[in-house]
C-alpha atoms as one frame of an Amber mdcrd trajectory, in Angstrom:
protein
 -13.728 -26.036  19.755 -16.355 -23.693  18.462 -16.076 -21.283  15.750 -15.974
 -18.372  17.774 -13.179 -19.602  20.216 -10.876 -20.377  17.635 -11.588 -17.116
  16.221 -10.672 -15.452  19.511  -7.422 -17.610  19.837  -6.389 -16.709  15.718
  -7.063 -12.982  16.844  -4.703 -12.972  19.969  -2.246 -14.608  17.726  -2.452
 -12.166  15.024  -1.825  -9.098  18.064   1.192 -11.212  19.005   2.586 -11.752
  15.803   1.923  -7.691  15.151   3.542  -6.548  18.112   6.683  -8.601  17.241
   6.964  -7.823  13.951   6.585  -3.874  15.253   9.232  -4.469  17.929  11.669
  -5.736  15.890  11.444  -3.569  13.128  12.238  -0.730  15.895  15.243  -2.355
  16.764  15.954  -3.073  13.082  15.525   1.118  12.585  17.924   1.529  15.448
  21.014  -0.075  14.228  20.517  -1.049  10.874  17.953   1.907   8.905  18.930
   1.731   6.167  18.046  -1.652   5.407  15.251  -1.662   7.638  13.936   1.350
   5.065  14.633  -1.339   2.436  13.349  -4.094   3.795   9.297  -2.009   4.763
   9.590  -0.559   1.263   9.746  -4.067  -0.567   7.121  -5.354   1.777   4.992
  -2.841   1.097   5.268  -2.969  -2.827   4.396  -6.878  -2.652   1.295  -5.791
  -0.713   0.172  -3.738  -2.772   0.757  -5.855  -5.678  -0.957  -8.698  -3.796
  -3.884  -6.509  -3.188  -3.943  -5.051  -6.427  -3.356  -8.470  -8.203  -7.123
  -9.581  -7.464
């Protein structure tokens, strides 16, 4: 498989994998908030101490 198909096919699986993580964190905001609040805040602060650890 060239380079640039598997590019193409890590791509569309990246969408995917957005899409469900944005889907369920909807649902997660519609019966559960608060610790869907919780749960984006820690993400977020590992991100940015993943980015910020380089």
């Amino acid at each position: 498989m060239p380079d640039s198909a598997l590019q193409q096919h890590v791509d569309v699986a990246l969408v995917l994998l957005g899409a469900n993580f944005l889907l369920l964190f909807a649902l997660a905001l519609e019966f559960v908030p608060g610790a869907a609040v919780g749960v984006a805040v820690l993400t977020g602060l590992v991100g940015y101490g993943m980015l910020r650890s380089d």
